[in-house]
């Protein structure tokens, strides 16, 4: 089992430090030797998320050794400063951690399986570039074309986890409202819905269901969007990292790891799935709505 001291910020920090060291071409021994006061054991513990109170100065020195950009360095230092958050973690965008240092994407990339409930919007991993662009233009109307395109590229790059050699298993329930909420033009919506059917038909690791309007509120309440991340197990059957629930809003996100919180969302997802259309009926509904957009 992961150590009780291993918090989500510690896991995030350790995973990134290890990747950055490898990208820079340093062995653990050589990297530790070049950071004042750092031993090989201490760096190993940092990379494994085992150092309960990482020193922000040490983290900055390590990142500078690897030649990282300032925003990445600031993000790593921010994670070190929030290392004590255990059962839940509130990450405010642009607070201690710069906006460009995407904490969730690192979790998403490390996950083995993702379950996603999205009642009003197409999930990010299944969005087309045109759909993404239309959303970003509404969210950041004054940003300009270059910034819009940069953000589209970043978001589009995330989708590689679905088609890589060891793809993430993605199980998603989309509310029917998301198919009707117009993002951009009818042409954009038609292409987006066609993309949904193609991705779920062509890739065995993607399971798509639609929660129809007729299902009402299966949990007895209006459930917000949430994502359950599973990181798989080690050879002895222990979890690589604790399963995590991610709840996002416009100013930040909440990460939940307390077993009771994860189990609650497990039950909610199961209830929502049972009330949803099966895969075939979902494909038929999405295809019908795509054709309606195409006729406009």
mmCIF file of C-alpha atoms in Angstrom:
data_model
loop_
_atom_site.group_PDB
_atom_site.id
_atom_site.type_symbol
_atom_site.label_atom_id
_atom_site.label_comp_id
_atom_site.label_asym_id
_atom_site.label_seq_id
_atom_site.Cartn_x
_atom_site.Cartn_y
_atom_site.Cartn_z
ATOM 1 C CA UNK A 1 0.000 0.000 0.000
ATOM 2 C CA UNK A 2 1.197 3.579 -0.579
ATOM 3 C CA UNK A 3 2.512 5.246 2.550
ATOM 4 C CA UNK A 4 -0.036 7.286 4.499
ATOM 5 C CA UNK A 5 2.394 10.177 4.210
ATOM 6 C CA UNK A 6 2.226 10.168 0.432
ATOM 7 C CA UNK A 7 -0.142 12.997 -0.409
ATOM 8 C CA UNK A 8 -1.327 13.918 -3.871
ATOM 9 C CA UNK A 9 1.026 16.941 -4.116
ATOM 10 C CA UNK A 10 3.913 14.669 -3.072
ATOM 11 C CA UNK A 11 3.003 12.132 -5.750
ATOM 12 C CA UNK A 12 2.745 14.913 -8.316
ATOM 13 C CA UNK A 13 6.074 16.413 -7.320
ATOM 14 C CA UNK A 14 7.911 13.086 -7.232
ATOM 15 C CA UNK A 15 6.571 11.928 -10.590
ATOM 16 C CA UNK A 16 7.583 15.174 -12.284
ATOM 17 C CA UNK A 17 11.045 15.350 -10.690
ATOM 18 C CA UNK A 18 11.799 11.813 -11.850
ATOM 19 C CA UNK A 19 10.622 12.534 -15.400
ATOM 20 C CA UNK A 20 12.519 15.813 -15.603
ATOM 21 C CA UNK A 21 15.720 14.155 -14.354
ATOM 22 C CA UNK A 22 15.437 11.427 -16.967
ATOM 23 C CA UNK A 23 14.671 13.970 -19.693
ATOM 24 C CA UNK A 24 17.777 15.945 -18.677
ATOM 25 C CA UNK A 25 19.928 12.817 -18.913
ATOM 26 C CA UNK A 26 20.975 12.605 -15.263
ATOM 27 C CA UNK A 27 21.262 9.456 -13.204
ATOM 28 C CA UNK A 28 20.000 9.668 -9.624
ATOM 29 C CA UNK A 29 23.598 9.639 -8.369
ATOM 30 C CA UNK A 30 24.860 12.397 -10.670
ATOM 31 C CA UNK A 31 21.862 14.661 -10.062
ATOM 32 C CA UNK A 32 22.178 14.380 -6.281
ATOM 33 C CA UNK A 33 25.907 15.124 -6.462
ATOM 34 C CA UNK A 34 25.273 18.436 -8.242
ATOM 35 C CA UNK A 35 22.707 19.788 -5.754
ATOM 36 C CA UNK A 36 24.306 21.268 -2.585
ATOM 37 C CA UNK A 37 23.370 19.277 0.508
ATOM 38 C CA UNK A 38 21.395 16.663 -1.436
ATOM 39 C CA UNK A 39 22.106 12.962 -0.987
ATOM 40 C CA UNK A 40 21.149 10.229 -3.417
ATOM 41 C CA UNK A 41 18.795 8.789 -0.780
ATOM 42 C CA UNK A 42 17.089 12.144 -0.237
ATOM 43 C CA UNK A 43 16.538 12.645 -3.967
ATOM 44 C CA UNK A 44 15.200 9.098 -4.278
ATOM 45 C CA UNK A 45 12.722 9.770 -1.480
ATOM 46 C CA UNK A 46 11.637 12.995 -3.158
ATOM 47 C CA UNK A 47 10.997 11.206 -6.451
ATOM 48 C CA UNK A 48 9.026 8.462 -4.699
ATOM 49 C CA UNK A 49 6.853 10.943 -2.819
ATOM 50 C CA UNK A 50 8.216 9.734 0.511
ATOM 51 C CA UNK A 51 9.653 12.979 1.862
ATOM 52 C CA UNK A 52 6.832 14.404 3.991
ATOM 53 C CA UNK A 53 8.176 17.972 4.087
ATOM 54 C CA UNK A 54 10.234 18.706 0.982
ATOM 55 C CA UNK A 55 12.345 21.822 1.232
ATOM 56 C CA UNK A 56 11.194 24.321 -1.436
ATOM 57 C CA UNK A 57 14.797 25.577 -1.811
ATOM 58 C CA UNK A 58 15.990 22.062 -2.586
ATOM 59 C CA UNK A 59 13.197 21.577 -5.110
ATOM 60 C CA UNK A 60 14.082 24.859 -6.822
ATOM 61 C CA UNK A 61 17.780 23.913 -6.969
ATOM 62 C CA UNK A 62 16.946 20.516 -8.502
ATOM 63 C CA UNK A 63 14.701 22.090 -11.125
ATOM 64 C CA UNK A 64 17.304 24.707 -12.007
ATOM 65 C CA UNK A 65 19.877 21.912 -12.469
ATOM 66 C CA UNK A 66 17.544 20.338 -15.034
ATOM 67 C CA UNK A 67 17.229 23.648 -16.900
ATOM 68 C CA UNK A 68 13.455 23.964 -16.493
ATOM 69 C CA UNK A 69 11.334 26.967 -17.416
ATOM 70 C CA UNK A 70 10.408 29.358 -14.617
ATOM 71 C CA UNK A 71 6.733 28.366 -14.674
ATOM 72 C CA UNK A 72 7.643 24.705 -14.195
ATOM 73 C CA UNK A 73 10.025 25.570 -11.379
ATOM 74 C CA UNK A 74 7.361 27.695 -9.667
ATOM 75 C CA UNK A 75 4.856 24.876 -10.085
ATOM 76 C CA UNK A 76 7.172 22.327 -8.491
ATOM 77 C CA UNK A 77 7.915 24.681 -5.588
ATOM 78 C CA UNK A 78 4.172 25.230 -5.173
ATOM 79 C CA UNK A 79 3.623 21.480 -4.910
ATOM 80 C CA UNK A 80 6.353 21.246 -2.265
ATOM 81 C CA UNK A 81 4.663 24.009 -0.252
ATOM 82 C CA UNK A 82 1.317 22.169 -0.334
ATOM 83 C CA UNK A 83 2.731 18.720 0.414
ATOM 84 C CA UNK A 84 0.824 18.297 3.689
ATOM 85 C CA UNK A 85 -2.642 18.079 2.039
ATOM 86 C CA UNK A 86 -3.739 14.473 2.526
ATOM 87 C CA UNK A 87 -7.333 13.280 2.063
ATOM 88 C CA UNK A 88 -8.337 16.187 -0.142
ATOM 89 C CA UNK A 89 -6.589 19.016 -1.924
ATOM 90 C CA UNK A 90 -8.010 22.257 -3.251
ATOM 91 C CA UNK A 91 -5.952 23.515 -6.172
ATOM 92 C CA UNK A 92 -6.789 27.124 -7.071
ATOM 93 C CA UNK A 93 -5.725 28.015 -10.598
ATOM 94 C CA UNK A 94 -2.922 30.583 -10.613
ATOM 95 C CA UNK A 95 -2.463 30.517 -6.812
ATOM 96 C CA UNK A 96 0.793 28.977 -5.522
ATOM 97 C CA UNK A 97 0.977 26.947 -8.717
ATOM 98 C CA UNK A 98 1.031 28.838 -12.053
ATOM 99 C CA UNK A 99 -1.912 28.341 -14.393
ATOM 100 C CA UNK A 100 0.300 26.789 -17.076
ATOM 101 C CA UNK A 101 1.462 24.055 -14.676
ATOM 102 C CA UNK A 102 -1.418 21.661 -15.278
ATOM 103 C CA UNK A 103 -1.777 19.438 -12.238
ATOM 104 C CA UNK A 104 -4.757 17.465 -13.548
ATOM 105 C CA UNK A 105 -3.151 16.524 -16.860
ATOM 106 C CA UNK A 106 -0.289 14.824 -14.999
ATOM 107 C CA UNK A 107 -2.835 12.765 -13.048
ATOM 108 C CA UNK A 108 -4.717 11.935 -16.221
ATOM 109 C CA UNK A 109 -1.548 10.808 -17.990
ATOM 110 C CA UNK A 110 -0.472 8.591 -15.085
ATOM 111 C CA UNK A 111 -3.883 6.931 -14.737
ATOM 112 C CA UNK A 112 -4.573 3.406 -15.947
ATOM 113 C CA UNK A 113 -8.356 3.885 -16.059
ATOM 114 C CA UNK A 114 -10.642 6.923 -16.073
ATOM 115 C CA UNK A 115 -14.361 7.081 -15.372
ATOM 116 C CA UNK A 116 -15.939 10.394 -16.248
ATOM 117 C CA UNK A 117 -19.432 11.792 -15.640
ATOM 118 C CA UNK A 118 -20.046 14.903 -17.764
ATOM 119 C CA UNK A 119 -23.666 16.127 -17.665
ATOM 120 C CA UNK A 120 -23.394 19.301 -19.757
ATOM 121 C CA UNK A 121 -20.211 19.264 -21.809
ATOM 122 C CA UNK A 122 -18.338 16.826 -24.029
ATOM 123 C CA UNK A 123 -15.389 15.433 -21.990
ATOM 124 C CA UNK A 124 -12.082 17.128 -22.777
ATOM 125 C CA UNK A 125 -10.388 13.960 -24.053
ATOM 126 C CA UNK A 126 -13.154 13.511 -26.628
ATOM 127 C CA UNK A 127 -13.446 17.108 -27.827
ATOM 128 C CA UNK A 128 -12.556 18.040 -31.405
ATOM 129 C CA UNK A 129 -10.165 20.984 -31.988
ATOM 130 C CA UNK A 130 -13.014 23.105 -33.399
ATOM 131 C CA UNK A 131 -15.158 22.425 -30.334
ATOM 132 C CA UNK A 132 -12.235 23.309 -28.057
ATOM 133 C CA UNK A 133 -11.547 26.509 -29.990
ATOM 134 C CA UNK A 134 -15.180 27.639 -29.766
ATOM 135 C CA UNK A 135 -15.134 27.123 -25.990
ATOM 136 C CA UNK A 136 -11.827 28.940 -25.532
ATOM 137 C CA UNK A 137 -12.956 31.902 -27.633
ATOM 138 C CA UNK A 138 -15.965 32.306 -25.338
ATOM 139 C CA UNK A 139 -13.913 31.888 -22.175
ATOM 140 C CA UNK A 140 -11.055 34.188 -23.281
ATOM 141 C CA UNK A 141 -12.508 36.581 -25.872
ATOM 142 C CA UNK A 142 -9.595 39.034 -25.615
ATOM 143 C CA UNK A 143 -6.743 36.516 -25.682
ATOM 144 C CA UNK A 144 -6.103 36.657 -29.421
ATOM 145 C CA UNK A 145 -5.643 34.004 -32.095
ATOM 146 C CA UNK A 146 -2.137 32.907 -31.079
ATOM 147 C CA UNK A 147 -3.179 32.229 -27.496
ATOM 148 C CA UNK A 148 -6.367 30.474 -28.611
ATOM 149 C CA UNK A 149 -4.390 28.188 -30.910
ATOM 150 C CA UNK A 150 -1.793 27.484 -28.217
ATOM 151 C CA UNK A 151 -4.485 26.350 -25.807
ATOM 152 C CA UNK A 152 -6.166 24.211 -28.450
ATOM 153 C CA UNK A 153 -2.831 22.519 -29.174
ATOM 154 C CA UNK A 154 -2.235 21.801 -25.485
ATOM 155 C CA UNK A 155 -5.678 20.315 -25.019
ATOM 156 C CA UNK A 156 -5.495 18.302 -28.236
ATOM 157 C CA UNK A 157 -2.138 16.839 -27.187
ATOM 158 C CA UNK A 158 -3.787 15.329 -24.089
ATOM 159 C CA UNK A 159 -5.782 12.935 -26.268
ATOM 160 C CA UNK A 160 -2.670 10.883 -27.036
ATOM 161 C CA UNK A 161 -3.269 8.875 -23.853
ATOM 162 C CA UNK A 162 -6.273 7.242 -25.552
ATOM 163 C CA UNK A 163 -4.313 5.937 -28.551
ATOM 164 C CA UNK A 164 -0.816 5.286 -27.166
ATOM 165 C CA UNK A 165 0.492 1.660 -27.073
ATOM 166 C CA UNK A 166 -0.758 1.264 -23.467
ATOM 167 C CA UNK A 167 -3.907 3.397 -23.721
ATOM 168 C CA UNK A 168 -5.890 4.651 -20.779
ATOM 169 C CA UNK A 169 -9.205 2.824 -20.372
ATOM 170 C CA UNK A 170 -11.898 5.498 -20.508
ATOM 171 C CA UNK A 171 -15.467 4.871 -19.413
ATOM 172 C CA UNK A 172 -17.648 7.944 -19.832
ATOM 173 C CA UNK A 173 -21.266 8.893 -19.270
ATOM 174 C CA UNK A 174 -22.357 12.067 -21.050
ATOM 175 C CA UNK A 175 -25.631 13.780 -20.221
ATOM 176 C CA UNK A 176 -27.941 14.239 -23.209
ATOM 177 C CA UNK A 177 -27.879 17.967 -22.490
ATOM 178 C CA UNK A 178 -24.242 18.060 -23.637
ATOM 179 C CA UNK A 179 -25.373 16.913 -27.089
ATOM 180 C CA UNK A 180 -27.854 19.788 -27.331
ATOM 181 C CA UNK A 181 -25.837 22.614 -25.785
ATOM 182 C CA UNK A 182 -24.451 24.354 -28.865
ATOM 183 C CA UNK A 183 -20.762 25.068 -28.907
ATOM 184 C CA UNK A 184 -19.998 27.044 -32.035
ATOM 185 C CA UNK A 185 -21.933 26.299 -35.228
ATOM 186 C CA UNK A 186 -24.135 23.338 -36.235
ATOM 187 C CA UNK A 187 -21.198 22.167 -38.383
ATOM 188 C CA UNK A 188 -18.926 22.086 -35.336
ATOM 189 C CA UNK A 189 -21.544 20.208 -33.317
ATOM 190 C CA UNK A 190 -22.144 17.673 -36.087
ATOM 191 C CA UNK A 191 -18.417 16.962 -36.390
ATOM 192 C CA UNK A 192 -18.108 16.708 -32.621
ATOM 193 C CA UNK A 193 -20.892 14.158 -32.323
ATOM 194 C CA UNK A 194 -19.517 12.157 -35.265
ATOM 195 C CA UNK A 195 -16.164 12.135 -33.469
ATOM 196 C CA UNK A 196 -17.793 10.663 -30.356
ATOM 197 C CA UNK A 197 -19.248 7.759 -32.284
ATOM 198 C CA UNK A 198 -16.016 7.138 -34.187
ATOM 199 C CA UNK A 199 -13.818 7.119 -31.086
ATOM 200 C CA UNK A 200 -16.041 4.717 -29.164
ATOM 201 C CA UNK A 201 -16.492 2.454 -32.224
ATOM 202 C CA UNK A 202 -12.807 2.299 -33.199
ATOM 203 C CA UNK A 203 -11.131 2.048 -29.797
ATOM 204 C CA UNK A 204 -11.921 -0.795 -27.420
ATOM 205 C CA UNK A 205 -10.542 1.162 -24.477
ATOM 206 C CA UNK A 206 -13.287 3.800 -24.815
ATOM 207 C CA UNK A 207 -16.779 3.079 -23.514
ATOM 208 C CA UNK A 208 -19.457 5.713 -24.154
ATOM 209 C CA UNK A 209 -22.961 5.936 -22.708
ATOM 210 C CA UNK A 210 -25.541 8.707 -22.843
ATOM 211 C CA UNK A 211 -27.744 9.573 -19.859
ATOM 212 C CA UNK A 212 -31.051 10.510 -21.550
ATOM 213 C CA UNK A 213 -33.334 13.303 -20.395
ATOM 214 C CA UNK A 214 -35.947 10.679 -19.500
ATOM 215 C CA UNK A 215 -33.657 9.245 -16.803
ATOM 216 C CA UNK A 216 -34.084 12.384 -14.705
ATOM 217 C CA UNK A 217 -31.764 12.404 -11.693
ATOM 218 C CA UNK A 218 -30.751 8.792 -10.970
ATOM 219 C CA UNK A 219 -28.933 9.748 -7.749
ATOM 220 C CA UNK A 220 -31.837 11.817 -6.439
ATOM 221 C CA UNK A 221 -29.852 14.994 -6.970
ATOM 222 C CA UNK A 222 -28.170 16.889 -9.771
ATOM 223 C CA UNK A 223 -24.678 15.407 -9.771
ATOM 224 C CA UNK A 224 -21.847 17.717 -10.904
ATOM 225 C CA UNK A 225 -19.147 16.639 -13.347
ATOM 226 C CA UNK A 226 -16.607 14.330 -11.736
ATOM 227 C CA UNK A 227 -13.756 12.071 -12.792
ATOM 228 C CA UNK A 228 -12.526 8.950 -10.978
ATOM 229 C CA UNK A 229 -8.850 8.155 -11.644
ATOM 230 C CA UNK A 230 -7.438 4.669 -11.071
ATOM 231 C CA UNK A 231 -3.654 4.238 -11.225
ATOM 232 C CA UNK A 232 -3.493 0.450 -11.331
ATOM 233 C CA UNK A 233 -1.646 -1.924 -9.029
ATOM 234 C CA UNK A 234 1.915 -3.087 -8.423
ATOM 235 C CA UNK A 235 3.059 -6.699 -8.871
ATOM 236 C CA UNK A 236 2.003 -7.494 -5.293
ATOM 237 C CA UNK A 237 -1.500 -6.121 -5.858
ATOM 238 C CA UNK A 238 -1.046 -2.838 -3.993
ATOM 239 C CA UNK A 239 -2.325 0.375 -5.615
ATOM 240 C CA UNK A 240 0.362 2.392 -7.391
ATOM 241 C CA UNK A 241 -1.340 5.506 -6.041
ATOM 242 C CA UNK A 242 -4.626 5.940 -4.169
ATOM 243 C CA UNK A 243 -7.670 6.242 -6.401
ATOM 244 C CA UNK A 244 -8.635 9.880 -6.795
ATOM 245 C CA UNK A 245 -11.825 11.814 -7.543
ATOM 246 C CA UNK A 246 -11.436 15.115 -9.379
ATOM 247 C CA UNK A 247 -14.106 17.819 -9.172
ATOM 248 C CA UNK A 248 -13.484 20.840 -11.389
ATOM 249 C CA UNK A 249 -14.942 24.330 -11.451
ATOM 250 C CA UNK A 250 -13.962 27.552 -13.182
ATOM 251 C CA UNK A 251 -11.529 28.757 -10.496
ATOM 252 C CA UNK A 252 -9.880 25.512 -9.500
ATOM 253 C CA UNK A 253 -10.349 21.857 -8.716
ATOM 254 C CA UNK A 254 -10.775 19.566 -5.723
ATOM 255 C CA UNK A 255 -8.963 16.244 -5.458
ATOM 256 C CA UNK A 256 -10.521 13.681 -3.108
ATOM 257 C CA UNK A 257 -8.696 10.576 -1.862
ATOM 258 C CA UNK A 258 -10.528 9.706 1.339
ATOM 259 C CA UNK A 259 -11.948 6.168 0.845
ATOM 260 C CA UNK A 260 -15.471 7.247 1.840
ATOM 261 C CA UNK A 261 -15.430 10.037 -0.750
ATOM 262 C CA UNK A 262 -14.143 7.736 -3.493
ATOM 263 C CA UNK A 263 -16.705 5.054 -2.620
ATOM 264 C CA UNK A 264 -19.528 7.623 -2.720
ATOM 265 C CA UNK A 265 -18.573 8.615 -6.252
ATOM 266 C CA UNK A 266 -18.141 4.948 -7.215
ATOM 267 C CA UNK A 267 -21.747 4.292 -6.172
ATOM 268 C CA UNK A 268 -22.975 7.431 -7.917
ATOM 269 C CA UNK A 269 -21.224 6.487 -11.138
ATOM 270 C CA UNK A 270 -22.672 2.974 -11.001
ATOM 271 C CA UNK A 271 -26.167 4.380 -10.459
ATOM 272 C CA UNK A 272 -25.796 6.846 -13.336
ATOM 273 C CA UNK A 273 -24.425 4.136 -15.632
ATOM 274 C CA UNK A 274 -27.342 1.816 -14.883
ATOM 275 C CA UNK A 275 -29.790 4.600 -15.800
ATOM 276 C CA UNK A 276 -27.972 5.371 -19.065
ATOM 277 C CA UNK A 277 -28.551 4.002 -22.537
ATOM 278 C CA UNK A 278 -26.418 1.027 -23.477
ATOM 279 C CA UNK A 279 -23.541 1.469 -25.923
ATOM 280 C CA UNK A 280 -25.595 0.650 -29.024
ATOM 281 C CA UNK A 281 -28.529 2.893 -28.113
ATOM 282 C CA UNK A 282 -26.103 5.682 -27.221
ATOM 283 C CA UNK A 283 -24.473 5.433 -30.646
ATOM 284 C CA UNK A 284 -27.890 5.596 -32.321
ATOM 285 C CA UNK A 285 -28.914 8.716 -30.365
ATOM 286 C CA UNK A 286 -25.629 10.542 -30.991
ATOM 287 C CA UNK A 287 -25.748 9.676 -34.716
ATOM 288 C CA UNK A 288 -29.356 10.896 -35.017
ATOM 289 C CA UNK A 289 -28.502 14.226 -33.415
ATOM 290 C CA UNK A 290 -25.410 14.589 -35.621
ATOM 291 C CA UNK A 291 -27.620 14.192 -38.681
ATOM 292 C CA UNK A 292 -29.988 16.852 -37.361
ATOM 293 C CA UNK A 293 -27.111 19.302 -37.023
ATOM 294 C CA UNK A 294 -25.938 18.422 -40.531
ATOM 295 C CA UNK A 295 -29.360 19.298 -41.948
ATOM 296 C CA UNK A 296 -29.304 22.818 -40.467
#
